[in-house]
PDB file of C-alpha atoms in Angstrom:
ATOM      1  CA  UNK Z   1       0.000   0.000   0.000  1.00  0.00           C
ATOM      2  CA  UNK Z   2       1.191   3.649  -1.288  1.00  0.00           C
ATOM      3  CA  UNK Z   3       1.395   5.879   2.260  1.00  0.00           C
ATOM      4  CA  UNK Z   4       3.053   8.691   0.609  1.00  0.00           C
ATOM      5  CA  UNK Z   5      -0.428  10.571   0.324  1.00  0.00           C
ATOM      6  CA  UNK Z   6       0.133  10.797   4.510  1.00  0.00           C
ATOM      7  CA  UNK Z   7       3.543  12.883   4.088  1.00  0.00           C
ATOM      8  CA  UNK Z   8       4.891  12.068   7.355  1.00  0.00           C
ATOM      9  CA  UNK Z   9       4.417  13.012  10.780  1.00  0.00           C
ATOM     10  CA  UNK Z  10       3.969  16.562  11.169  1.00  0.00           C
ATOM     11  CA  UNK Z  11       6.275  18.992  13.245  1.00  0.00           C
ATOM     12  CA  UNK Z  12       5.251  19.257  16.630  1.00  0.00           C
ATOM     13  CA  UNK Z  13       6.414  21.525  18.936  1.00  0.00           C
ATOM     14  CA  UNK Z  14       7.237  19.879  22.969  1.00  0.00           C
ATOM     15  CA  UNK Z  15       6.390  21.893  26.279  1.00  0.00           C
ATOM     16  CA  UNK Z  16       8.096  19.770  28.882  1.00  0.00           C
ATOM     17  CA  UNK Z  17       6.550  18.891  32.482  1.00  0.00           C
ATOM     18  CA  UNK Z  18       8.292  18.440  35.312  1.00  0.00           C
ATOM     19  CA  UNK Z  19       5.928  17.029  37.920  1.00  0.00           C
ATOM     20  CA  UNK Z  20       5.767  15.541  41.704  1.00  0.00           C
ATOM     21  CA  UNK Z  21       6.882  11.284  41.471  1.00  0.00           C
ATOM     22  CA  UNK Z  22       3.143  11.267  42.791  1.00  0.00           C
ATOM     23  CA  UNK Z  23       1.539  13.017  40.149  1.00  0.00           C
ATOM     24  CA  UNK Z  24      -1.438  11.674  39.123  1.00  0.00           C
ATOM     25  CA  UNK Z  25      -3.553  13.574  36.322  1.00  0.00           C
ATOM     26  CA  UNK Z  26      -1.566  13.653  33.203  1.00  0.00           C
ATOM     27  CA  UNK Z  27      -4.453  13.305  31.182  1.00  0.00           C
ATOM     28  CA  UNK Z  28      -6.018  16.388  32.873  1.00  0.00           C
ATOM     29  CA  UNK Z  29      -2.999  18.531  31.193  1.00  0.00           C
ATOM     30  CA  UNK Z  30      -3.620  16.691  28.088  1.00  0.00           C
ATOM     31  CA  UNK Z  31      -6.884  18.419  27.475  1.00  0.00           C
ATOM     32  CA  UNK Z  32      -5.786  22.021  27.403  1.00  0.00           C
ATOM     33  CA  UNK Z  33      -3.799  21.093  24.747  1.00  0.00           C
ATOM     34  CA  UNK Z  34      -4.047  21.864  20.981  1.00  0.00           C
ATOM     35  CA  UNK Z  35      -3.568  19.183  18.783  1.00  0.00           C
ATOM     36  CA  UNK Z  36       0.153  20.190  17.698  1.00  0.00           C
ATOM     37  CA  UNK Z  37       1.545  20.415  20.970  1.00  0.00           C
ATOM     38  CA  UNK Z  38       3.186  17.273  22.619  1.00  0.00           C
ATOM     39  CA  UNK Z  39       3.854  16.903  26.485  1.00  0.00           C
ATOM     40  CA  UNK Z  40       6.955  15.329  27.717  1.00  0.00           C
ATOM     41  CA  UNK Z  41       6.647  14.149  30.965  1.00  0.00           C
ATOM     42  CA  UNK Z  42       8.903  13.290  33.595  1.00  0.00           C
ATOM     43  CA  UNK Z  43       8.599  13.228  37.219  1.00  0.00           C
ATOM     44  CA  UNK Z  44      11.224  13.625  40.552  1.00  0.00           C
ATOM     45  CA  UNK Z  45      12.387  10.727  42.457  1.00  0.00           C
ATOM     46  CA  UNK Z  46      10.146   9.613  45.305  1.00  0.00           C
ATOM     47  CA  UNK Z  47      10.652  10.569  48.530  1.00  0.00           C
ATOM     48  CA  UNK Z  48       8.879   8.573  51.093  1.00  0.00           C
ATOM     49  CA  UNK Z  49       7.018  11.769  52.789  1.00  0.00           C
ATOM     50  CA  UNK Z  50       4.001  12.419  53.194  1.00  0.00           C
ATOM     51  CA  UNK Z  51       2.089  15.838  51.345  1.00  0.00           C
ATOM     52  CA  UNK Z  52       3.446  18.381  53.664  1.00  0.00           C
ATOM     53  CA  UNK Z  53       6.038  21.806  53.408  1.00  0.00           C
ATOM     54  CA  UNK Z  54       8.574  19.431  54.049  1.00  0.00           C
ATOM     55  CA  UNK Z  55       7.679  17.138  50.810  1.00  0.00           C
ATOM     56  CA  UNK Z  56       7.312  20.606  48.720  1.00  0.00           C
ATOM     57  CA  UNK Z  57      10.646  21.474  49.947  1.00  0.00           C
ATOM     58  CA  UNK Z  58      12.239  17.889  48.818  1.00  0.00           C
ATOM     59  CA  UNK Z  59      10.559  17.949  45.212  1.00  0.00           C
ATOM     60  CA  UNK Z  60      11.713  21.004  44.377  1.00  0.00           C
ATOM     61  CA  UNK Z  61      15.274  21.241  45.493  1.00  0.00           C
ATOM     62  CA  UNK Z  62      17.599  23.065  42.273  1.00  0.00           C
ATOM     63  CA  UNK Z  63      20.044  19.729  41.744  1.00  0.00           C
ATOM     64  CA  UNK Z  64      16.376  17.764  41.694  1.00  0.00           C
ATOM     65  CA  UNK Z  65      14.851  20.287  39.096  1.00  0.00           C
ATOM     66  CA  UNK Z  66      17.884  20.669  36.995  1.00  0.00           C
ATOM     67  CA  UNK Z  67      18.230  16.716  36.941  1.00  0.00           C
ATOM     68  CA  UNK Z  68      14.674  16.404  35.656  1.00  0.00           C
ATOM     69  CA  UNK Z  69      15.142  19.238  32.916  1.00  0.00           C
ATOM     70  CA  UNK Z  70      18.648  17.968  31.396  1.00  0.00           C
ATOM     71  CA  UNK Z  71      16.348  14.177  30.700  1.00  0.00           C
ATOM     72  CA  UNK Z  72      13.909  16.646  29.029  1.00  0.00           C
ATOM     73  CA  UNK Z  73      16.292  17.950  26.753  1.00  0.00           C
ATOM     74  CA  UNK Z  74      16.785  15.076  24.559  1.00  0.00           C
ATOM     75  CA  UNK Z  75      13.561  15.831  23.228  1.00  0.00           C
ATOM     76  CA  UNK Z  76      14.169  19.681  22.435  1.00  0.00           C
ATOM     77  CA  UNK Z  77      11.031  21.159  24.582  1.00  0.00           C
ATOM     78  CA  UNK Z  78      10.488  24.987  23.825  1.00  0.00           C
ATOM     79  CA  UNK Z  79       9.424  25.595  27.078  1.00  0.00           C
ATOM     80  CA  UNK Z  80       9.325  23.398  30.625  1.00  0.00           C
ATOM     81  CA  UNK Z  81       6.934  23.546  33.363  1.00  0.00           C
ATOM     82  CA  UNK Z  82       7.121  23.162  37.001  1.00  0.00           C
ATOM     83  CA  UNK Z  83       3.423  21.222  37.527  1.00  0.00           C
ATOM     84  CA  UNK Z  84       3.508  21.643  41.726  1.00  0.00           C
ATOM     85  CA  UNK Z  85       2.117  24.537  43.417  1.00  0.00           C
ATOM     86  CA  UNK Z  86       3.335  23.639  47.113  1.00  0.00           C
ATOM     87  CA  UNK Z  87       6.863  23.381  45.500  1.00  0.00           C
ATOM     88  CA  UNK Z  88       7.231  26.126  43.589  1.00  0.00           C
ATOM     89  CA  UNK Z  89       5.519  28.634  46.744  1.00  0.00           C
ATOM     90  CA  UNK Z  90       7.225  27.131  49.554  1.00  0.00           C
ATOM     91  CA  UNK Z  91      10.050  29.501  49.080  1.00  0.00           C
ATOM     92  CA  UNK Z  92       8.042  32.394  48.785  1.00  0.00           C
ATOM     93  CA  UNK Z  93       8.883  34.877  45.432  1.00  0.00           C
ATOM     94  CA  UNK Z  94      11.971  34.563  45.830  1.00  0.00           C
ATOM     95  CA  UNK Z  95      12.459  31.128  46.154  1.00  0.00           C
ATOM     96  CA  UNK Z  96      10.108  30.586  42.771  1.00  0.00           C
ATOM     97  CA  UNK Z  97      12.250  33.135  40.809  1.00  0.00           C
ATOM     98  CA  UNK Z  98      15.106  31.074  41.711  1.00  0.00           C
ATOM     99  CA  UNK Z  99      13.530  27.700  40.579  1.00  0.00           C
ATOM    100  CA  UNK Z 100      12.919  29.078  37.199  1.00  0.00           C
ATOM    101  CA  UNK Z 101      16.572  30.630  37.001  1.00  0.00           C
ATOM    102  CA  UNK Z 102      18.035  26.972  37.753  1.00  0.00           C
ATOM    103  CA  UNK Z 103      15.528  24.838  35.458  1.00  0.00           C
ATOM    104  CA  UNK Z 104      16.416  27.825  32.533  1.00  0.00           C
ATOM    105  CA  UNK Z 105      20.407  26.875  33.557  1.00  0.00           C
ATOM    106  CA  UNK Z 106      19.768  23.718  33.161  1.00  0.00           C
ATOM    107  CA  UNK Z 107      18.167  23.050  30.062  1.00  0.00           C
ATOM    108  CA  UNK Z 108      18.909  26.847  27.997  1.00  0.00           C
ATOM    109  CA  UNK Z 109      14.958  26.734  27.759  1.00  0.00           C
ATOM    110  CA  UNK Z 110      11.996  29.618  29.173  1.00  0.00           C
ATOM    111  CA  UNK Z 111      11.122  27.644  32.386  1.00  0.00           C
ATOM    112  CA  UNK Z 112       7.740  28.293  34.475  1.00  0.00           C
ATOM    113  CA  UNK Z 113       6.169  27.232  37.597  1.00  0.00           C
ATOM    114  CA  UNK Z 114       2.651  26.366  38.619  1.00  0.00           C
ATOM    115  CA  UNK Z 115       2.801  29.266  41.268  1.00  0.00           C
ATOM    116  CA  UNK Z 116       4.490  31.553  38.909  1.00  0.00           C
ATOM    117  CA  UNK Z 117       1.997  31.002  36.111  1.00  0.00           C
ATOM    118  CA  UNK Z 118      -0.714  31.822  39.026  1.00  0.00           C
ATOM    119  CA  UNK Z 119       0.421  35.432  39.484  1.00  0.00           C
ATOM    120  CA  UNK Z 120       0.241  35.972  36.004  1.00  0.00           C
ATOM    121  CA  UNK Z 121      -3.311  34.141  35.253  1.00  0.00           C
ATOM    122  CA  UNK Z 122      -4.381  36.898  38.126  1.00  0.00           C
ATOM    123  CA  UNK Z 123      -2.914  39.703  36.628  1.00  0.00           C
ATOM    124  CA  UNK Z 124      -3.971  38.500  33.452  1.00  0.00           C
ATOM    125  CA  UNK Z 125      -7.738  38.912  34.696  1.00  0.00           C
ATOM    126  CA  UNK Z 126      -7.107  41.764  37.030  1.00  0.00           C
ATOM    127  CA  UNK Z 127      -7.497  39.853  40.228  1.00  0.00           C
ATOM    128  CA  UNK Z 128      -6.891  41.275  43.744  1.00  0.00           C
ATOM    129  CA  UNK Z 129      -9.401  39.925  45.972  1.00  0.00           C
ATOM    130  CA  UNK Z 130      -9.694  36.032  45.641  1.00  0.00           C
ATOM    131  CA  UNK Z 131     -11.443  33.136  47.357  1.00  0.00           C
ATOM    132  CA  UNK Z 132      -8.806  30.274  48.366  1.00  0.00           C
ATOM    133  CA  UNK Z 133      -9.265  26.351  47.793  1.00  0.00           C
ATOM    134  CA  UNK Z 134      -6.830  23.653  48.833  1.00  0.00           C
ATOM    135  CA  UNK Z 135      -6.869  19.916  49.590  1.00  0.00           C
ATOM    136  CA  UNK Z 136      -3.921  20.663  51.994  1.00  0.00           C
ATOM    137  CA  UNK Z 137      -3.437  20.953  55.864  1.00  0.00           C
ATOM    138  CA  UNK Z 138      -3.469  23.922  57.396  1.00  0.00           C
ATOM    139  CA  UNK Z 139       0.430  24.787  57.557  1.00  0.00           C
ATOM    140  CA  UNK Z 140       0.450  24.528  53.638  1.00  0.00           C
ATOM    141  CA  UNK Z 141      -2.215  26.516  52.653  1.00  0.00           C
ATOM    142  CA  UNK Z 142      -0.818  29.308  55.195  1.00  0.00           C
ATOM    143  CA  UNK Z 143       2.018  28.749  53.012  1.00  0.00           C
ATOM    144  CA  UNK Z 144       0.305  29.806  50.087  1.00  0.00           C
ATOM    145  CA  UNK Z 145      -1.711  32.684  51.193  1.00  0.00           C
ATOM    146  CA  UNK Z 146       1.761  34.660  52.381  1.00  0.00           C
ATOM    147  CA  UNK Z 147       2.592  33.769  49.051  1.00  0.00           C
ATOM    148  CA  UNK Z 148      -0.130  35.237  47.570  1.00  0.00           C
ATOM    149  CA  UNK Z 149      -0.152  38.121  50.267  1.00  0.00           C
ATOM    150  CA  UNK Z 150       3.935  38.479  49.025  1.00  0.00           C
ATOM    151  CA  UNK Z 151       2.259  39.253  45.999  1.00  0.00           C
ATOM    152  CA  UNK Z 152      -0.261  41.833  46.632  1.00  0.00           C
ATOM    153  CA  UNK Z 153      -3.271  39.660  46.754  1.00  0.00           C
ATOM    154  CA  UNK Z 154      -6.039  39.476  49.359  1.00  0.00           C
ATOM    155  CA  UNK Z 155      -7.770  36.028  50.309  1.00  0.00           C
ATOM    156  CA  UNK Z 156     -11.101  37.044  51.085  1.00  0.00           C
ATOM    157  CA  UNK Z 157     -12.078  33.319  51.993  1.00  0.00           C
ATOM    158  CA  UNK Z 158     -10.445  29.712  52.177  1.00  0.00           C
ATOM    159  CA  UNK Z 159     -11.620  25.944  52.386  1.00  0.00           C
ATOM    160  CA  UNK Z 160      -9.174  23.333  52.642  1.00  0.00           C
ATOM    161  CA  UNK Z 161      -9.677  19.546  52.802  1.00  0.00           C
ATOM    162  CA  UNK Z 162      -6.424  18.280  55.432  1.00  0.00           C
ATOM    163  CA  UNK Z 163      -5.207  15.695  53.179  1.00  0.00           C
ATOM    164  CA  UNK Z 164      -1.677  14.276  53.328  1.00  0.00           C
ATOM    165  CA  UNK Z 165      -2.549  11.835  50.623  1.00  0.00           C
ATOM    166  CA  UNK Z 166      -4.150  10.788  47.319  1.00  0.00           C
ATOM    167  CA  UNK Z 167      -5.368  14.178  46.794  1.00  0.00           C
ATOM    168  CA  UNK Z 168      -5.958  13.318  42.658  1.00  0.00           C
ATOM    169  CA  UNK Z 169      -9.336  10.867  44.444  1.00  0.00           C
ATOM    170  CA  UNK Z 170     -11.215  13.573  45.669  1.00  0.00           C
ATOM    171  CA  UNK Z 171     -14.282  14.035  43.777  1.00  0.00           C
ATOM    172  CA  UNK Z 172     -15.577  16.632  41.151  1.00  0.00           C
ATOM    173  CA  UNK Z 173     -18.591  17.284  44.181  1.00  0.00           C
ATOM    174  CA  UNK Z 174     -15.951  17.650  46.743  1.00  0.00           C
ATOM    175  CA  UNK Z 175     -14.046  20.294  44.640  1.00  0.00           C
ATOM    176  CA  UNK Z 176     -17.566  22.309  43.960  1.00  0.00           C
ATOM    177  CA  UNK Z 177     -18.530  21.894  48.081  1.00  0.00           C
ATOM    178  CA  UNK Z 178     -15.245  23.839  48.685  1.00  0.00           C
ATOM    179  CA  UNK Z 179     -15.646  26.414  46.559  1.00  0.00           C
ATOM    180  CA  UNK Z 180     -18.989  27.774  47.294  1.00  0.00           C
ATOM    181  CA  UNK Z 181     -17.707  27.678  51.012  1.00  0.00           C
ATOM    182  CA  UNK Z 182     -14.781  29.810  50.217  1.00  0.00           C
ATOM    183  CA  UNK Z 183     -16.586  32.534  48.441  1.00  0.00           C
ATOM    184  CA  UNK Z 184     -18.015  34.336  51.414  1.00  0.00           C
ATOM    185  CA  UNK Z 185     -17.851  37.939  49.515  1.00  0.00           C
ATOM    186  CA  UNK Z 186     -17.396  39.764  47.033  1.00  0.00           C
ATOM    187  CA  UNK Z 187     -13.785  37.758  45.075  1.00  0.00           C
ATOM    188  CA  UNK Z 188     -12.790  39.021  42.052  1.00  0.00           C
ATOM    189  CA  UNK Z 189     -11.711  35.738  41.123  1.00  0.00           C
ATOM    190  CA  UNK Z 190     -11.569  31.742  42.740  1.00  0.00           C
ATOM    191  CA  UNK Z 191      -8.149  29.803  43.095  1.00  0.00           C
ATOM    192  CA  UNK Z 192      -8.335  26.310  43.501  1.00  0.00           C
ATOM    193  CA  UNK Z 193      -4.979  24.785  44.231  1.00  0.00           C
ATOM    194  CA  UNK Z 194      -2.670  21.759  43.443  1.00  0.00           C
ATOM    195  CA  UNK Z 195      -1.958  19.959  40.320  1.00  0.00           C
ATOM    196  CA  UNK Z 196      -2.881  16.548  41.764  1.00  0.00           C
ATOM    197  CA  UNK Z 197      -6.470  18.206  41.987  1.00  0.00           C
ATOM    198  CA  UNK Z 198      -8.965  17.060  39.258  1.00  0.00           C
ATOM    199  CA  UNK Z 199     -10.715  20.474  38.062  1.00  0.00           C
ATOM    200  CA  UNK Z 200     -10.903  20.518  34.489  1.00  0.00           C
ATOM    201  CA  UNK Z 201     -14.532  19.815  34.361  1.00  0.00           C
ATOM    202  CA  UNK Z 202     -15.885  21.678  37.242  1.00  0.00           C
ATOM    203  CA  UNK Z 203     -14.879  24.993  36.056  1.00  0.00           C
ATOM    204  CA  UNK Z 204     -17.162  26.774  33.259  1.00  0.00           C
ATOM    205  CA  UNK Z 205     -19.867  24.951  35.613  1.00  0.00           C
ATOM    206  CA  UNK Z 206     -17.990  26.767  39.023  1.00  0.00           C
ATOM    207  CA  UNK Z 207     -17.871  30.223  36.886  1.00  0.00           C
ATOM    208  CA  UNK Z 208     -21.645  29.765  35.946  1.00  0.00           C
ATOM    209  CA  UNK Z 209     -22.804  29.717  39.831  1.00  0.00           C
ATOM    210  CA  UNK Z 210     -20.443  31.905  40.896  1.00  0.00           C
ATOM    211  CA  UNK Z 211     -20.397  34.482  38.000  1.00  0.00           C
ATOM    212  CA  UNK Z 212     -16.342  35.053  38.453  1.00  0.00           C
ATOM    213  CA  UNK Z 213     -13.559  33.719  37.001  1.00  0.00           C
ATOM    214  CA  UNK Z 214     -11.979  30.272  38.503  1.00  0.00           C
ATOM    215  CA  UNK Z 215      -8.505  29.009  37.887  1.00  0.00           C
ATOM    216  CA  UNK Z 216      -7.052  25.859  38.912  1.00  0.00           C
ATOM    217  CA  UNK Z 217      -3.152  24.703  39.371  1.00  0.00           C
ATOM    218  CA  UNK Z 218      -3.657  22.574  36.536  1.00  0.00           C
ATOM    219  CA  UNK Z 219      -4.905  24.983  34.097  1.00  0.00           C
ATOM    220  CA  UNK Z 220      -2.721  28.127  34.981  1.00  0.00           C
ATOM    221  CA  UNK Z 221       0.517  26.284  34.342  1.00  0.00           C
ATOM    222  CA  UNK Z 222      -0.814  25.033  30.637  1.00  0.00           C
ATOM    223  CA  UNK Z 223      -2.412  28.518  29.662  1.00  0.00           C
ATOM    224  CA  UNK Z 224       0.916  30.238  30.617  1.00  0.00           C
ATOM    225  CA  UNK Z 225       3.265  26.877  29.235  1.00  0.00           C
ATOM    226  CA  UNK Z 226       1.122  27.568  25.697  1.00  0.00           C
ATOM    227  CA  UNK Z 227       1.589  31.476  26.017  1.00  0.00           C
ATOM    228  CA  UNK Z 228       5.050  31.456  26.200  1.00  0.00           C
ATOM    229  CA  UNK Z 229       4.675  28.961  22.825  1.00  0.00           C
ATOM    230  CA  UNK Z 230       2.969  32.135  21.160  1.00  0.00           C
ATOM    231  CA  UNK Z 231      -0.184  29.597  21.400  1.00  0.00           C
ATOM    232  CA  UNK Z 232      -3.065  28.910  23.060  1.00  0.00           C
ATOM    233  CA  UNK Z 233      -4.740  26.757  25.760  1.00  0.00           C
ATOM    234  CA  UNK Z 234      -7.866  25.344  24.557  1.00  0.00           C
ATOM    235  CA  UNK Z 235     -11.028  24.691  26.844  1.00  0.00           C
ATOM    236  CA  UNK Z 236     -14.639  24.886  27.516  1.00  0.00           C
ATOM    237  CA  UNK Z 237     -16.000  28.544  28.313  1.00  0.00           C
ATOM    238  CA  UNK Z 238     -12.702  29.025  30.838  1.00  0.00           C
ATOM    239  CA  UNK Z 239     -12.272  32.960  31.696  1.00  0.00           C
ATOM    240  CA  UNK Z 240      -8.792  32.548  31.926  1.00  0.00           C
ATOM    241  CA  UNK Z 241      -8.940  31.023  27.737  1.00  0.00           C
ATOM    242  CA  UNK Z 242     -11.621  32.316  26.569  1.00  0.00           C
ATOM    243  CA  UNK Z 243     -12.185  35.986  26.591  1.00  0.00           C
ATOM    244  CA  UNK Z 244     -16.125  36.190  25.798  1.00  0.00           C
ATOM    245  CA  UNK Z 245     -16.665  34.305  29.159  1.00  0.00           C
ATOM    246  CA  UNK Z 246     -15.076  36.729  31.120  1.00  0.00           C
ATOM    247  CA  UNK Z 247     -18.968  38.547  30.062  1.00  0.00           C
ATOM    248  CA  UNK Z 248     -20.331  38.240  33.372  1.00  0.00           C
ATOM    249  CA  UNK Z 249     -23.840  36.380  32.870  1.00  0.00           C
ATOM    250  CA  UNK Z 250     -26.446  37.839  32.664  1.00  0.00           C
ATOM    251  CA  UNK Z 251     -28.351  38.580  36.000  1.00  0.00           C
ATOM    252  CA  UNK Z 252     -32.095  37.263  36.542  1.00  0.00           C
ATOM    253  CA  UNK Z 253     -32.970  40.633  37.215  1.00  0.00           C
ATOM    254  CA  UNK Z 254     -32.322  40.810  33.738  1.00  0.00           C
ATOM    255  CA  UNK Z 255     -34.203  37.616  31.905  1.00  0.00           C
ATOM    256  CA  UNK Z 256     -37.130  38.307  29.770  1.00  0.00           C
ATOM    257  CA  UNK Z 257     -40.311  37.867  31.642  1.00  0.00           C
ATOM    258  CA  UNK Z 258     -41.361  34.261  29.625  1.00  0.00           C
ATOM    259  CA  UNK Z 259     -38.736  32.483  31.926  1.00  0.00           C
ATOM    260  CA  UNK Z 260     -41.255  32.129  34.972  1.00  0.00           C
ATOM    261  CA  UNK Z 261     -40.158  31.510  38.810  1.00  0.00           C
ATOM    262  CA  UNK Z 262     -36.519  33.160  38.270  1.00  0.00           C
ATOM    263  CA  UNK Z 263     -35.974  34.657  42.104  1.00  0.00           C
ATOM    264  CA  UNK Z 264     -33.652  37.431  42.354  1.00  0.00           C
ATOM    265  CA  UNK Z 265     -29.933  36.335  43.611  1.00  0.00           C
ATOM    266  CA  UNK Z 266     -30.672  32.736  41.830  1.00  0.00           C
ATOM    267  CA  UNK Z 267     -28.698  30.771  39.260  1.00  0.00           C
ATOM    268  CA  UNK Z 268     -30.943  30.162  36.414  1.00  0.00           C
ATOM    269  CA  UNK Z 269     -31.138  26.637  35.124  1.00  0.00           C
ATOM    270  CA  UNK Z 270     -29.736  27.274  32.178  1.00  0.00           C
ATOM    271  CA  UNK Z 271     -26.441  28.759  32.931  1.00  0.00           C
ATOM    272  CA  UNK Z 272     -25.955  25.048  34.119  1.00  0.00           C
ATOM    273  CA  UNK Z 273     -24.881  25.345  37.700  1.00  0.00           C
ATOM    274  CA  UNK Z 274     -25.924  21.252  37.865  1.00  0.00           C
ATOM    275  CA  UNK Z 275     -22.656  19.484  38.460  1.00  0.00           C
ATOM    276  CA  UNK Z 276     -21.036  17.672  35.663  1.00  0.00           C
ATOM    277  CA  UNK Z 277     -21.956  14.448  36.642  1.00  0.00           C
ATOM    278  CA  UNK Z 278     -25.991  15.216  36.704  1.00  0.00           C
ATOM    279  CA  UNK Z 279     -25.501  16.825  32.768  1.00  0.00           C
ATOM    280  CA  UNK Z 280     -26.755  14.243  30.346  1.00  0.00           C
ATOM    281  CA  UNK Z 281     -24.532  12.621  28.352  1.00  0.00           C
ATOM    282  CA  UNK Z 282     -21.949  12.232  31.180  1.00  0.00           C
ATOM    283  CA  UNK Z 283     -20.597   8.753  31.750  1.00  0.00           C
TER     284      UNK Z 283
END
């Protein structure tokens, strides 16, 4: 049989990942990713701690990043990506300037963190005031709200979970549960935190009920991986990708009188504030 009609594989271009050993969602990057863009994948050596500053610390140690960036280099990334918030905020600023500054050594490529790409997503949507959510224990989200605070930004509310452990099994209605808890007033935007945190699905229906932007760990770190690319993320109705939802929707105040039993302050039906899992179709 003739192939030559398929003329070859065609160029891709590579945005490396450095990630946690216990990273657990690598198809959850996947799908902010356009079709010629490849992830290359590699994760630190395991450490036999439990989540905790101390593991953040560990997994993102300079010699341990620079280690995981020279394997990447075989396959010529353009760009590499830190995928940890805990280990790129432990150090404060500071700290994640430097771990950017040794992956770039390293491997002569732009270099970005999860907690790096955060700042910008916020700036990005003019953020100041945002509602906090973590699966973490108490000392490291503290951690990440003086980070945040470092940075100029007010947390205006927080729910965290405690875990130590298999944070990638909580569930979609866990994720939504938190949220709505942390936004006690008026946040200009929601965070919710940690790569090994399955959001990808909960978030145009999150910015529906909530009417402001949310962001996740996950998706900050692709959206700013594909920027530097000169590309973008792609997504469902996302704020942070897609400018026309940053629209706020519309109010009930404001639907047309032939949509009966609307009460002021509600979410209407069809903005689809029903988690994912009670939309038809989902399996």
């Amino acid at each position: 049989m003739d192939v030559s009609f398929l003329g070859g594989p065609h160029p891709q271009r590579g945005v490396g990942i450095v990630a946690p050993f216990d990273f657990a969602l690598d198809r959850e990057l996947w799908r902010w990713v356009p079709d010629e863009v490849s992830l290359h994948l590699t994760r630190t050596p395991f450490v036999p701690v439990e989540v905790s500053l101390d593991l953040a610390r560990l997994v993102s140690e300079h010699e341990t990043l620079g280690e995981a960036v020279r394997a990447l280099n075989a396959v010529h990334p353009e760009v590499v990506a830190y995928a940890c918030t805990s280990g790129s905020f432990v150090g404060g600023i500071a700290g994640e300037r430097a771990m950017c500054e040794a992956m770039t050594r390293a491997g002569d490529v732009q270099s970005l963190t999860t907690s790096g790409a955060l700042l910008e997503a916020l700036q990005e949507l003019g953020a100041r005031r945002i509602a906090l959510v973590t699966p973490y224990t108490m000392s490291v989200t503290q951690a990440l709200e003086e980070y945040l605070a470092e940075a100029g930004i007010e947390i205006i509310g927080t729910s965290s979970l405690g875990l130590t452990r298999h944070i990638w099994k909580v569930p979609y209605r866990d994720v939504v549960g938190m949220a709505r808890e942390a936004v006690r007033g008026t946040a200009d935007a929601l965070f919710i935190s940690c790569t090994n945190l399955p959001t990808y699905d909960v978030i145009p229906q999150l910015e529906a009920e909530l009417r402001i932007p949310v962001i996740s760990a996950n998706q900050v770190t692709m959206w700013a991986a594909l920027r530097h690319l000169g590309t973008r993320a792609v997504g469902p109705y996302q704020a942070l990708i897609d400018h026309s939802a940053r629209q706020r929707p519309v109010t009930p105040e404001a639907l047309p009188e032939s949509l009966p039993g609307a009460m002021p302050g509600s979410v209407p039906e069809s903005q689809g504030s029903a988690l994912p899992e009670e939309q038809e179709g989902w399996a």
